[in-house]
């Protein structure tokens, strides 16, 4: 497969965002994944060409970061957090249930059955900064908070069937390639979807409001004089 | 100090469309930027120094002092502000909700801080694995620019690609320059030779996001909160076996006992077994430490570190060996490979711990582990290796018998199902 002219143009556009073009390499590799489905040799060559690097230099970077895949993942790539806290809260059980259900190993794509619209793959991920929503699962890097083994299997089946699935704190989950395009810095118009915050993010604020606690001297504070 | 909560950064998170420019302005957003722009940059630096704000990314270095380390402006050498939004320390989950709910708080902080340090280009390095947060940050930076709020300042919001080490500030710079994220030798420090070898200030999200409130209410307002040497408020993130996990913004110096009371206590009334005060890289505490004031000095005096106020709470159903092994596997996975003590050491730590968890090995393996830790701590290139030893040495200190129980029992004596969220809900 070769990289088309439009993609070359966008790779150059990314490089131009930075005072030194090489700074664009990480988002450029995200863009390669959005068109190629993984970091392919053609994608590495294209990045190298745009930045004046050798393919080996680009490859050395691509292999360092876990989000860059050397082989294809599913349309919906499921990352189950199995770092300590999520693992203890149920992440291990969730990961086991899902991989057995799909009969897949790490980063493998589950067989596409008749009637499936989309493919799925699974990996273990490290802490994704949502520990107050443990156990946490990411699908295409969108949050699915407070998951259970059976609940996630149902969600994954809905994704395979092509039903819309919304992130707990975000929009309807887009495909992995679409997500990778956003990570290359191209907006997709979905920033206003989903809530400002999930319930756990607001627990402290709600207690403070119930109790009438505001920081001393901040009567006109970050919010103190408004209507709540 | 009484146990109240003091939402400053989190105050607007529940507001209607809090993440938009209109939503942010409705609560006075960008007024502090106007105030700051009317001040000399040096006066803003003095204000932040006077507030006593210390780095919220874990190290607790005074933010204003960091800014003061920049060398005098030189022709042709730009200065850069880089925001570390690579929140990845296990347990740490404060910056991501802040950025999702109120990205403009950071953008305003970036604009004020850039004015203070005379930077014309700022970068926000966000970990890549939080797509919706990236959307909100891209949109916020664009909205602020289109509204003419940024003046000559350029803000580039950059997504990483999955590497814990990029939270280390010099590894972050290498990554931002399009390289493997590996730490740099210091000196030179980033203030002298940072991004593109230019003078660079690197601060955590929460540090920079605190700047607008300081400008708005004054440095005394901030300095009067917290403890004598740990001023101000901070976000405390409670996770794990508490009734109401979540974000609790309070003055520094609050205790876990007070926070637990606000959070409804331990889930199902179980006993607290161990906890991290500031993420997995900070030595474990137990129920002996419930009354340690959570400020930089008190936590250090009690043998740990305040870190990022990432309070991961584990009850009596949790096997400490399993917990520590999993963290160790994390450090092994995330070791960048640059230095030998960390690259090889974390690998061997995981081997020995796994053997112990399976009930194999012998009591002398505990001494072996401590010896290995001794060869990593202080001998690694950066703090990742040091952090890897924290859970191991602290757990052996407080729970040596539990390691030995694995040997007697021929494996883990705990039922992993008992500690899950769903098991607990089933017994309600």
PDB file of N, CA and C in Angstrom, chain A residues 18 20 22-23 30 60 64-68 82-84 87-89 92 126-129 131-132 138 141-142 149 171 182-183 187-188 190-196 200 204-205 207 209 213 216 220-221 223, chain B residues 5 8 10-11 13 15 17 19 91-93 101 127-129 131-132 134-136 142 158 160-162 175-181 196 216-217 221 239 241 246-247 262 322-323 326-327 330 419-422:
ATOM      1  N   UNK A  18       5.023  22.938  14.185  1.00  0.00           N
ATOM      2  CA  UNK A  18       6.062  23.017  15.216  1.00  0.00           C
ATOM      3  C   UNK A  18       7.239  23.858  14.738  1.00  0.00           C
ATOM      4  N   UNK A  20      10.243  23.096  15.020  1.00  0.00           N
ATOM      5  CA  UNK A  20      11.121  22.147  14.325  1.00  0.00           C
ATOM      6  C   UNK A  20      10.266  20.963  13.881  1.00  0.00           C
ATOM      7  N   UNK A  22      10.516  17.895  13.183  1.00  0.00           N
ATOM      8  CA  UNK A  22      10.547  16.558  13.757  1.00  0.00           C
ATOM      9  C   UNK A  22       9.583  16.405  14.931  1.00  0.00           C
ATOM     10  N   UNK A  23       9.266  17.519  15.611  1.00  0.00           N
ATOM     11  CA  UNK A  23       8.306  17.450  16.716  1.00  0.00           C
ATOM     12  C   UNK A  23       6.964  16.884  16.268  1.00  0.00           C
ATOM     13  N   UNK A  30       0.363   8.931  14.358  1.00  0.00           N
ATOM     14  CA  UNK A  30      -1.071   8.728  14.591  1.00  0.00           C
ATOM     15  C   UNK A  30      -1.836   8.836  13.267  1.00  0.00           C
ATOM     16  N   UNK A  60      12.553   3.551  15.047  1.00  0.00           N
ATOM     17  CA  UNK A  60      13.038   3.529  16.427  1.00  0.00           C
ATOM     18  C   UNK A  60      12.067   4.261  17.349  1.00  0.00           C
ATOM     19  N   UNK A  64       8.823   2.557  20.254  1.00  0.00           N
ATOM     20  CA  UNK A  64       8.966   2.912  21.670  1.00  0.00           C
ATOM     21  C   UNK A  64       7.619   3.076  22.358  1.00  0.00           C
ATOM     22  N   UNK A  65       6.602   3.479  21.602  1.00  0.00           N
ATOM     23  CA  UNK A  65       5.324   3.896  22.184  1.00  0.00           C
ATOM     24  C   UNK A  65       4.245   2.834  21.972  1.00  0.00           C
ATOM     25  N   UNK A  66       3.513   2.536  23.072  1.00  0.00           N
ATOM     26  CA  UNK A  66       2.574   1.410  22.999  1.00  0.00           C
ATOM     27  C   UNK A  66       1.350   1.681  22.121  1.00  0.00           C
ATOM     28  N   UNK A  67       1.038   2.951  21.873  1.00  0.00           N
ATOM     29  CA  UNK A  67      -0.158   3.209  21.056  1.00  0.00           C
ATOM     30  C   UNK A  67       0.079   2.948  19.573  1.00  0.00           C
ATOM     31  N   UNK A  68       1.338   2.828  19.186  1.00  0.00           N
ATOM     32  CA  UNK A  68       1.628   2.528  17.786  1.00  0.00           C
ATOM     33  C   UNK A  68       1.642   1.028  17.577  1.00  0.00           C
ATOM     34  N   UNK A  82      -5.478  -3.199  33.704  1.00  0.00           N
ATOM     35  CA  UNK A  82      -5.135  -4.246  34.671  1.00  0.00           C
ATOM     36  C   UNK A  82      -3.948  -3.800  35.516  1.00  0.00           C
ATOM     37  N   UNK A  83      -3.779  -2.477  35.630  1.00  0.00           N
ATOM     38  CA  UNK A  83      -2.839  -1.989  36.640  1.00  0.00           C
ATOM     39  C   UNK A  83      -3.488  -2.250  38.004  1.00  0.00           C
ATOM     40  N   UNK A  84      -2.700  -2.123  39.078  1.00  0.00           N
ATOM     41  CA  UNK A  84      -3.098  -2.665  40.371  1.00  0.00           C
ATOM     42  C   UNK A  84      -4.526  -2.334  40.797  1.00  0.00           C
ATOM     43  N   UNK A  87      -7.206  -3.701  38.484  1.00  0.00           N
ATOM     44  CA  UNK A  87      -7.127  -5.167  38.517  1.00  0.00           C
ATOM     45  C   UNK A  87      -7.838  -5.703  39.747  1.00  0.00           C
ATOM     46  N   UNK A  88      -7.528  -5.099  40.891  1.00  0.00           N
ATOM     47  CA  UNK A  88      -8.110  -5.522  42.156  1.00  0.00           C
ATOM     48  C   UNK A  88      -9.623  -5.284  42.167  1.00  0.00           C
ATOM     49  N   UNK A  89     -10.030  -4.164  41.606  1.00  0.00           N
ATOM     50  CA  UNK A  89     -11.459  -3.811  41.617  1.00  0.00           C
ATOM     51  C   UNK A  89     -12.258  -4.602  40.579  1.00  0.00           C
ATOM     52  N   UNK A  92      -8.994  -7.627  36.299  1.00  0.00           N
ATOM     53  CA  UNK A  92      -8.497  -8.959  35.924  1.00  0.00           C
ATOM     54  C   UNK A  92      -9.648  -9.867  35.486  1.00  0.00           C
ATOM     55  N   UNK A 126      -2.235   0.091  30.846  1.00  0.00           N
ATOM     56  CA  UNK A 126      -1.788   0.576  32.152  1.00  0.00           C
ATOM     57  C   UNK A 126      -2.734   1.669  32.608  1.00  0.00           C
ATOM     58  N   UNK A 127      -2.456   2.175  33.800  1.00  0.00           N
ATOM     59  CA  UNK A 127      -3.333   3.156  34.444  1.00  0.00           C
ATOM     60  C   UNK A 127      -3.710   4.276  33.473  1.00  0.00           C
ATOM     61  N   UNK A 128      -5.017   4.507  33.322  1.00  0.00           N
ATOM     62  CA  UNK A 128      -5.469   5.501  32.354  1.00  0.00           C
ATOM     63  C   UNK A 128      -6.039   6.760  33.017  1.00  0.00           C
ATOM     64  N   UNK A 129      -5.626   7.012  34.252  1.00  0.00           N
ATOM     65  CA  UNK A 129      -5.995   8.252  34.956  1.00  0.00           C
ATOM     66  C   UNK A 129      -7.497   8.389  35.168  1.00  0.00           C
ATOM     67  N   UNK A 131      -8.909   6.362  38.024  1.00  0.00           N
ATOM     68  CA  UNK A 131      -8.961   5.361  39.091  1.00  0.00           C
ATOM     69  C   UNK A 131     -10.229   5.470  39.940  1.00  0.00           C
ATOM     70  N   UNK A 132     -10.805   6.675  40.005  1.00  0.00           N
ATOM     71  CA  UNK A 132     -12.040   6.823  40.783  1.00  0.00           C
ATOM     72  C   UNK A 132     -13.232   6.220  40.057  1.00  0.00           C
ATOM     73  N   UNK A 138     -11.021   1.191  28.305  1.00  0.00           N
ATOM     74  CA  UNK A 138     -10.984   2.175  27.224  1.00  0.00           C
ATOM     75  C   UNK A 138     -11.378   1.474  25.925  1.00  0.00           C
ATOM     76  N   UNK A 141      -9.780   4.575  23.093  1.00  0.00           N
ATOM     77  CA  UNK A 141      -9.306   5.652  23.971  1.00  0.00           C
ATOM     78  C   UNK A 141     -10.418   6.566  24.471  1.00  0.00           C
ATOM     79  N   UNK A 142     -11.634   6.007  24.517  1.00  0.00           N
ATOM     80  CA  UNK A 142     -12.751   6.673  25.198  1.00  0.00           C
ATOM     81  C   UNK A 142     -13.033   5.908  26.477  1.00  0.00           C
ATOM     82  N   UNK A 149     -17.730  -7.652  34.127  1.00  0.00           N
ATOM     83  CA  UNK A 149     -17.431  -8.614  33.053  1.00  0.00           C
ATOM     84  C   UNK A 149     -18.600  -8.793  32.082  1.00  0.00           C
ATOM     85  N   UNK A 171     -18.520  11.057  23.582  1.00  0.00           N
ATOM     86  CA  UNK A 171     -19.493  10.856  22.503  1.00  0.00           C
ATOM     87  C   UNK A 171     -19.699   9.381  22.171  1.00  0.00           C
ATOM     88  N   UNK A 182      -8.047  12.032  15.033  1.00  0.00           N
ATOM     89  CA  UNK A 182      -8.158  13.117  16.017  1.00  0.00           C
ATOM     90  C   UNK A 182      -6.826  13.274  16.753  1.00  0.00           C
ATOM     91  N   UNK A 183      -6.214  12.134  17.120  1.00  0.00           N
ATOM     92  CA  UNK A 183      -4.952  12.195  17.868  1.00  0.00           C
ATOM     93  C   UNK A 183      -3.825  12.805  17.033  1.00  0.00           C
ATOM     94  N   UNK A 187      -9.500  18.018  14.311  1.00  0.00           N
ATOM     95  CA  UNK A 187     -10.740  17.995  15.088  1.00  0.00           C
ATOM     96  C   UNK A 187     -11.863  17.316  14.294  1.00  0.00           C
ATOM     97  N   UNK A 188     -12.754  16.639  15.052  1.00  0.00           N
ATOM     98  CA  UNK A 188     -13.856  15.933  14.401  1.00  0.00           C
ATOM     99  C   UNK A 188     -15.223  16.484  14.793  1.00  0.00           C
ATOM    100  N   UNK A 190     -16.659  16.709  17.695  1.00  0.00           N
ATOM    101  CA  UNK A 190     -17.393  16.009  18.751  1.00  0.00           C
ATOM    102  C   UNK A 190     -17.042  16.506  20.162  1.00  0.00           C
ATOM    103  N   UNK A 191     -16.290  17.593  20.265  1.00  0.00           N
ATOM    104  CA  UNK A 191     -15.826  18.042  21.588  1.00  0.00           C
ATOM    105  C   UNK A 191     -16.977  18.361  22.537  1.00  0.00           C
ATOM    106  N   UNK A 192     -18.119  18.780  21.977  1.00  0.00           N
ATOM    107  CA  UNK A 192     -19.232  19.178  22.842  1.00  0.00           C
ATOM    108  C   UNK A 192     -20.132  18.016  23.240  1.00  0.00           C
ATOM    109  N   UNK A 193     -19.812  16.820  22.786  1.00  0.00           N
ATOM    110  CA  UNK A 193     -20.600  15.644  23.197  1.00  0.00           C
ATOM    111  C   UNK A 193     -20.229  15.251  24.620  1.00  0.00           C
ATOM    112  N   UNK A 194     -21.156  14.587  25.296  1.00  0.00           N
ATOM    113  CA  UNK A 194     -20.863  14.054  26.628  1.00  0.00           C
ATOM    114  C   UNK A 194     -20.899  15.137  27.699  1.00  0.00           C
ATOM    115  N   UNK A 195     -20.809  14.710  28.948  1.00  0.00           N
ATOM    116  CA  UNK A 195     -20.921  15.650  30.070  1.00  0.00           C
ATOM    117  C   UNK A 195     -19.596  16.378  30.331  1.00  0.00           C
ATOM    118  N   UNK A 196     -19.664  17.398  31.192  1.00  0.00           N
ATOM    119  CA  UNK A 196     -18.437  18.057  31.631  1.00  0.00           C
ATOM    120  C   UNK A 196     -17.643  17.113  32.522  1.00  0.00           C
ATOM    121  N   UNK A 200     -18.134  10.722  39.775  1.00  0.00           N
ATOM    122  CA  UNK A 200     -17.042  10.679  40.764  1.00  0.00           C
ATOM    123  C   UNK A 200     -16.224  11.969  40.754  1.00  0.00           C
ATOM    124  N   UNK A 204     -16.720  15.680  45.579  1.00  0.00           N
ATOM    125  CA  UNK A 204     -16.214  16.671  46.527  1.00  0.00           C
ATOM    126  C   UNK A 204     -16.929  18.008  46.374  1.00  0.00           C
ATOM    127  N   UNK A 205     -17.120  18.400  45.126  1.00  0.00           N
ATOM    128  CA  UNK A 205     -17.798  19.661  44.836  1.00  0.00           C
ATOM    129  C   UNK A 205     -19.211  19.646  45.400  1.00  0.00           C
ATOM    130  N   UNK A 207     -20.420  17.867  47.925  1.00  0.00           N
ATOM    131  CA  UNK A 207     -20.402  17.964  49.394  1.00  0.00           C
ATOM    132  C   UNK A 207     -20.166  19.417  49.801  1.00  0.00           C
ATOM    133  N   UNK A 209     -20.832  22.129  48.218  1.00  0.00           N
ATOM    134  CA  UNK A 209     -22.021  22.950  47.944  1.00  0.00           C
ATOM    135  C   UNK A 209     -23.104  22.694  48.984  1.00  0.00           C
ATOM    136  N   UNK A 213     -19.542  25.287  51.825  1.00  0.00           N
ATOM    137  CA  UNK A 213     -18.114  25.563  51.989  1.00  0.00           C
ATOM    138  C   UNK A 213     -17.551  26.241  50.742  1.00  0.00           C
ATOM    139  N   UNK A 216     -11.998  30.436  51.865  1.00  0.00           N
ATOM    140  CA  UNK A 216     -12.059  31.711  52.571  1.00  0.00           C
ATOM    141  C   UNK A 216     -11.592  32.839  51.679  1.00  0.00           C
ATOM    142  N   UNK A 220     -16.087  36.080  45.732  1.00  0.00           N
ATOM    143  CA  UNK A 220     -16.342  36.285  44.311  1.00  0.00           C
ATOM    144  C   UNK A 220     -15.475  35.313  43.533  1.00  0.00           C
ATOM    145  N   UNK A 221     -15.321  34.173  44.148  1.00  0.00           N
ATOM    146  CA  UNK A 221     -14.312  33.224  43.716  1.00  0.00           C
ATOM    147  C   UNK A 221     -14.616  32.551  42.413  1.00  0.00           C
ATOM    148  N   UNK A 223     -16.428  30.663  41.572  1.00  0.00           N
ATOM    149  CA  UNK A 223     -17.830  30.466  41.229  1.00  0.00           C
ATOM    150  C   UNK A 223     -18.724  31.030  42.335  1.00  0.00           C
TER     151      UNK A 223
ATOM    152  N   UNK B   5     -13.968  21.060  52.563  1.00  0.00           N
ATOM    153  CA  UNK B   5     -13.467  21.018  51.193  1.00  0.00           C
ATOM    154  C   UNK B   5     -13.491  22.433  50.637  1.00  0.00           C
ATOM    155  N   UNK B   8     -11.718  25.058  44.250  1.00  0.00           N
ATOM    156  CA  UNK B   8     -11.251  26.220  43.497  1.00  0.00           C
ATOM    157  C   UNK B   8     -11.186  25.807  42.027  1.00  0.00           C
ATOM    158  N   UNK B  10     -11.985  22.849  40.888  1.00  0.00           N
ATOM    159  CA  UNK B  10     -13.124  21.986  40.555  1.00  0.00           C
ATOM    160  C   UNK B  10     -14.456  22.716  40.692  1.00  0.00           C
ATOM    161  N   UNK B  11     -14.430  24.000  41.058  1.00  0.00           N
ATOM    162  CA  UNK B  11     -15.669  24.710  41.390  1.00  0.00           C
ATOM    163  C   UNK B  11     -16.679  24.740  40.251  1.00  0.00           C
ATOM    164  N   UNK B  13     -16.879  22.525  37.658  1.00  0.00           N
ATOM    165  CA  UNK B  13     -16.982  21.286  36.885  1.00  0.00           C
ATOM    166  C   UNK B  13     -18.422  20.813  36.668  1.00  0.00           C
ATOM    167  N   UNK B  15     -20.933  22.841  36.099  1.00  0.00           N
ATOM    168  CA  UNK B  15     -21.699  23.858  35.384  1.00  0.00           C
ATOM    169  C   UNK B  15     -22.104  23.404  33.990  1.00  0.00           C
ATOM    170  N   UNK B  17     -22.231  23.175  30.313  1.00  0.00           N
ATOM    171  CA  UNK B  17     -21.210  23.347  29.259  1.00  0.00           C
ATOM    172  C   UNK B  17     -19.952  24.052  29.789  1.00  0.00           C
ATOM    173  N   UNK B  19     -17.022  23.282  29.746  1.00  0.00           N
ATOM    174  CA  UNK B  19     -15.792  23.159  28.952  1.00  0.00           C
ATOM    175  C   UNK B  19     -15.707  24.192  27.832  1.00  0.00           C
ATOM    176  N   UNK B  91      -2.821   5.592  39.965  1.00  0.00           N
ATOM    177  CA  UNK B  91      -3.571   6.220  41.041  1.00  0.00           C
ATOM    178  C   UNK B  91      -3.883   7.678  40.780  1.00  0.00           C
ATOM    179  N   UNK B  92      -3.113   8.305  39.916  1.00  0.00           N
ATOM    180  CA  UNK B  92      -3.268   9.737  39.684  1.00  0.00           C
ATOM    181  C   UNK B  92      -4.342   9.989  38.635  1.00  0.00           C
ATOM    182  N   UNK B  93      -5.351  10.754  39.023  1.00  0.00           N
ATOM    183  CA  UNK B  93      -6.497  10.936  38.122  1.00  0.00           C
ATOM    184  C   UNK B  93      -7.153  12.279  38.380  1.00  0.00           C
ATOM    185  N   UNK B 101     -13.429  18.790  32.079  1.00  0.00           N
ATOM    186  CA  UNK B 101     -14.511  19.682  32.509  1.00  0.00           C
ATOM    187  C   UNK B 101     -14.197  21.145  32.229  1.00  0.00           C
ATOM    188  N   UNK B 127      -1.160  13.052  27.408  1.00  0.00           N
ATOM    189  CA  UNK B 127      -1.036  11.635  27.067  1.00  0.00           C
ATOM    190  C   UNK B 127      -2.043  11.311  25.965  1.00  0.00           C
ATOM    191  N   UNK B 128      -1.699  10.396  25.090  1.00  0.00           N
ATOM    192  CA  UNK B 128      -2.552  10.147  23.929  1.00  0.00           C
ATOM    193  C   UNK B 128      -3.804   9.328  24.219  1.00  0.00           C
ATOM    194  N   UNK B 129      -3.833   8.656  25.360  1.00  0.00           N
ATOM    195  CA  UNK B 129      -4.896   7.662  25.578  1.00  0.00           C
ATOM    196  C   UNK B 129      -6.192   8.239  26.133  1.00  0.00           C
ATOM    197  N   UNK B 131      -8.866  10.356  24.414  1.00  0.00           N
ATOM    198  CA  UNK B 131      -9.298  11.002  23.178  1.00  0.00           C
ATOM    199  C   UNK B 131     -10.193  12.207  23.430  1.00  0.00           C
ATOM    200  N   UNK B 132     -11.189  12.033  24.322  1.00  0.00           N
ATOM    201  CA  UNK B 132     -12.158  13.116  24.466  1.00  0.00           C
ATOM    202  C   UNK B 132     -11.536  14.340  25.148  1.00  0.00           C
ATOM    203  N   UNK B 134      -8.493  15.239  24.676  1.00  0.00           N
ATOM    204  CA  UNK B 134      -7.734  15.896  23.605  1.00  0.00           C
ATOM    205  C   UNK B 134      -8.662  16.757  22.749  1.00  0.00           C
ATOM    206  N   UNK B 135      -9.858  16.197  22.440  1.00  0.00           N
ATOM    207  CA  UNK B 135     -10.837  16.994  21.678  1.00  0.00           C
ATOM    208  C   UNK B 135     -11.132  18.312  22.391  1.00  0.00           C
ATOM    209  N   UNK B 136     -11.380  18.203  23.709  1.00  0.00           N
ATOM    210  CA  UNK B 136     -11.783  19.397  24.471  1.00  0.00           C
ATOM    211  C   UNK B 136     -10.631  20.409  24.533  1.00  0.00           C
ATOM    212  N   UNK B 142      -8.422  26.491  20.370  1.00  0.00           N
ATOM    213  CA  UNK B 142      -8.920  27.151  19.159  1.00  0.00           C
ATOM    214  C   UNK B 142      -9.886  28.287  19.515  1.00  0.00           C
ATOM    215  N   UNK B 158      -0.546  18.847  22.022  1.00  0.00           N
ATOM    216  CA  UNK B 158       0.169  17.723  21.421  1.00  0.00           C
ATOM    217  C   UNK B 158      -0.254  16.424  22.109  1.00  0.00           C
ATOM    218  N   UNK B 160       0.516  12.560  23.047  1.00  0.00           N
ATOM    219  CA  UNK B 160       1.563  11.544  23.143  1.00  0.00           C
ATOM    220  C   UNK B 160       1.087  10.226  22.550  1.00  0.00           C
ATOM    221  N   UNK B 161       1.808   9.171  22.858  1.00  0.00           N
ATOM    222  CA  UNK B 161       1.483   7.913  22.187  1.00  0.00           C
ATOM    223  C   UNK B 161       1.649   6.705  23.104  1.00  0.00           C
ATOM    224  N   UNK B 162       1.573   6.934  24.409  1.00  0.00           N
ATOM    225  CA  UNK B 162       1.589   5.795  25.317  1.00  0.00           C
ATOM    226  C   UNK B 162       2.967   5.487  25.843  1.00  0.00           C
ATOM    227  N   UNK B 175      10.446  13.491  23.779  1.00  0.00           N
ATOM    228  CA  UNK B 175       9.277  13.004  23.062  1.00  0.00           C
ATOM    229  C   UNK B 175       8.648  14.115  22.232  1.00  0.00           C
ATOM    230  N   UNK B 176       8.580  15.304  22.818  1.00  0.00           N
ATOM    231  CA  UNK B 176       8.003  16.456  22.113  1.00  0.00           C
ATOM    232  C   UNK B 176       8.881  16.874  20.924  1.00  0.00           C
ATOM    233  N   UNK B 177      10.127  16.488  20.958  1.00  0.00           N
ATOM    234  CA  UNK B 177      11.005  16.756  19.809  1.00  0.00           C
ATOM    235  C   UNK B 177      10.956  15.626  18.788  1.00  0.00           C
ATOM    236  N   UNK B 178      10.044  14.664  19.000  1.00  0.00           N
ATOM    237  CA  UNK B 178       9.861  13.607  18.014  1.00  0.00           C
ATOM    238  C   UNK B 178      10.818  12.444  18.176  1.00  0.00           C
ATOM    239  N   UNK B 179      11.264  12.233  19.417  1.00  0.00           N
ATOM    240  CA  UNK B 179      12.196  11.126  19.664  1.00  0.00           C
ATOM    241  C   UNK B 179      11.592  10.118  20.630  1.00  0.00           C
ATOM    242  N   UNK B 180      12.323   9.049  20.889  1.00  0.00           N
ATOM    243  CA  UNK B 180      11.938   8.149  21.968  1.00  0.00           C
ATOM    244  C   UNK B 180      11.964   8.955  23.264  1.00  0.00           C
ATOM    245  N   UNK B 181      11.007   8.691  24.124  1.00  0.00           N
ATOM    246  CA  UNK B 181      10.931   9.466  25.361  1.00  0.00           C
ATOM    247  C   UNK B 181      11.894   8.930  26.400  1.00  0.00           C
ATOM    248  N   UNK B 196      14.216  22.296  22.257  1.00  0.00           N
ATOM    249  CA  UNK B 196      15.104  22.805  21.198  1.00  0.00           C
ATOM    250  C   UNK B 196      16.302  23.558  21.795  1.00  0.00           C
ATOM    251  N   UNK B 216      -6.314  36.140  40.462  1.00  0.00           N
ATOM    252  CA  UNK B 216      -7.628  36.711  40.728  1.00  0.00           C
ATOM    253  C   UNK B 216      -7.802  37.113  42.201  1.00  0.00           C
ATOM    254  N   UNK B 217      -7.370  36.227  43.080  1.00  0.00           N
ATOM    255  CA  UNK B 217      -7.644  36.457  44.508  1.00  0.00           C
ATOM    256  C   UNK B 217      -6.426  36.939  45.277  1.00  0.00           C
ATOM    257  N   UNK B 221      -4.180  35.209  49.583  1.00  0.00           N
ATOM    258  CA  UNK B 221      -5.352  34.326  49.642  1.00  0.00           C
ATOM    259  C   UNK B 221      -4.918  32.856  49.527  1.00  0.00           C
ATOM    260  N   UNK B 239      -9.501   6.684  45.414  1.00  0.00           N
ATOM    261  CA  UNK B 239      -9.963   5.570  44.584  1.00  0.00           C
ATOM    262  C   UNK B 239      -9.861   4.280  45.365  1.00  0.00           C
ATOM    263  N   UNK B 241     -11.327   1.100  47.588  1.00  0.00           N
ATOM    264  CA  UNK B 241     -12.392   0.584  48.441  1.00  0.00           C
ATOM    265  C   UNK B 241     -12.982   1.629  49.384  1.00  0.00           C
ATOM    266  N   UNK B 246     -13.594   9.484  44.308  1.00  0.00           N
ATOM    267  CA  UNK B 246     -13.741  10.665  43.469  1.00  0.00           C
ATOM    268  C   UNK B 246     -12.743  11.748  43.818  1.00  0.00           C
ATOM    269  N   UNK B 247     -13.024  12.952  43.317  1.00  0.00           N
ATOM    270  CA  UNK B 247     -12.109  14.083  43.466  1.00  0.00           C
ATOM    271  C   UNK B 247     -12.567  14.973  44.614  1.00  0.00           C
ATOM    272  N   UNK B 262     -15.505  12.192  54.749  1.00  0.00           N
ATOM    273  CA  UNK B 262     -16.262  12.881  53.700  1.00  0.00           C
ATOM    274  C   UNK B 262     -16.684  11.910  52.602  1.00  0.00           C
ATOM    275  N   UNK B 322       0.137  -9.320  45.663  1.00  0.00           N
ATOM    276  CA  UNK B 322      -0.445  -9.201  44.322  1.00  0.00           C
ATOM    277  C   UNK B 322      -0.395  -7.745  43.851  1.00  0.00           C
ATOM    278  N   UNK B 323      -0.757  -6.834  44.750  1.00  0.00           N
ATOM    279  CA  UNK B 323      -0.765  -5.415  44.401  1.00  0.00           C
ATOM    280  C   UNK B 323       0.638  -4.947  44.017  1.00  0.00           C
ATOM    281  N   UNK B 326       1.927  -6.321  40.700  1.00  0.00           N
ATOM    282  CA  UNK B 326       1.332  -5.672  39.526  1.00  0.00           C
ATOM    283  C   UNK B 326       1.964  -4.312  39.261  1.00  0.00           C
ATOM    284  N   UNK B 327       2.212  -3.574  40.328  1.00  0.00           N
ATOM    285  CA  UNK B 327       2.902  -2.292  40.135  1.00  0.00           C
ATOM    286  C   UNK B 327       4.307  -2.523  39.581  1.00  0.00           C
ATOM    287  N   UNK B 330       4.280  -3.072  36.046  1.00  0.00           N
ATOM    288  CA  UNK B 330       4.082  -1.773  35.379  1.00  0.00           C
ATOM    289  C   UNK B 330       5.436  -1.064  35.171  1.00  0.00           C
ATOM    290  N   UNK B 419     -12.331  -8.809  46.369  1.00  0.00           N
ATOM    291  CA  UNK B 419     -11.978  -7.390  46.381  1.00  0.00           C
ATOM    292  C   UNK B 419     -12.568  -6.611  45.210  1.00  0.00           C
ATOM    293  N   UNK B 420     -13.311  -7.283  44.340  1.00  0.00           N
ATOM    294  CA  UNK B 420     -13.813  -6.577  43.156  1.00  0.00           C
ATOM    295  C   UNK B 420     -14.988  -5.673  43.496  1.00  0.00           C
ATOM    296  N   UNK B 421     -15.212  -4.727  42.620  1.00  0.00           N
ATOM    297  CA  UNK B 421     -16.353  -3.814  42.772  1.00  0.00           C
ATOM    298  C   UNK B 421     -17.661  -4.593  42.751  1.00  0.00           C
ATOM    299  N   UNK B 422     -17.733  -5.563  41.843  1.00  0.00           N
ATOM    300  CA  UNK B 422     -19.012  -6.274  41.692  1.00  0.00           C
ATOM    301  C   UNK B 422     -19.269  -7.243  42.839  1.00  0.00           C
TER     302      UNK B 422
END
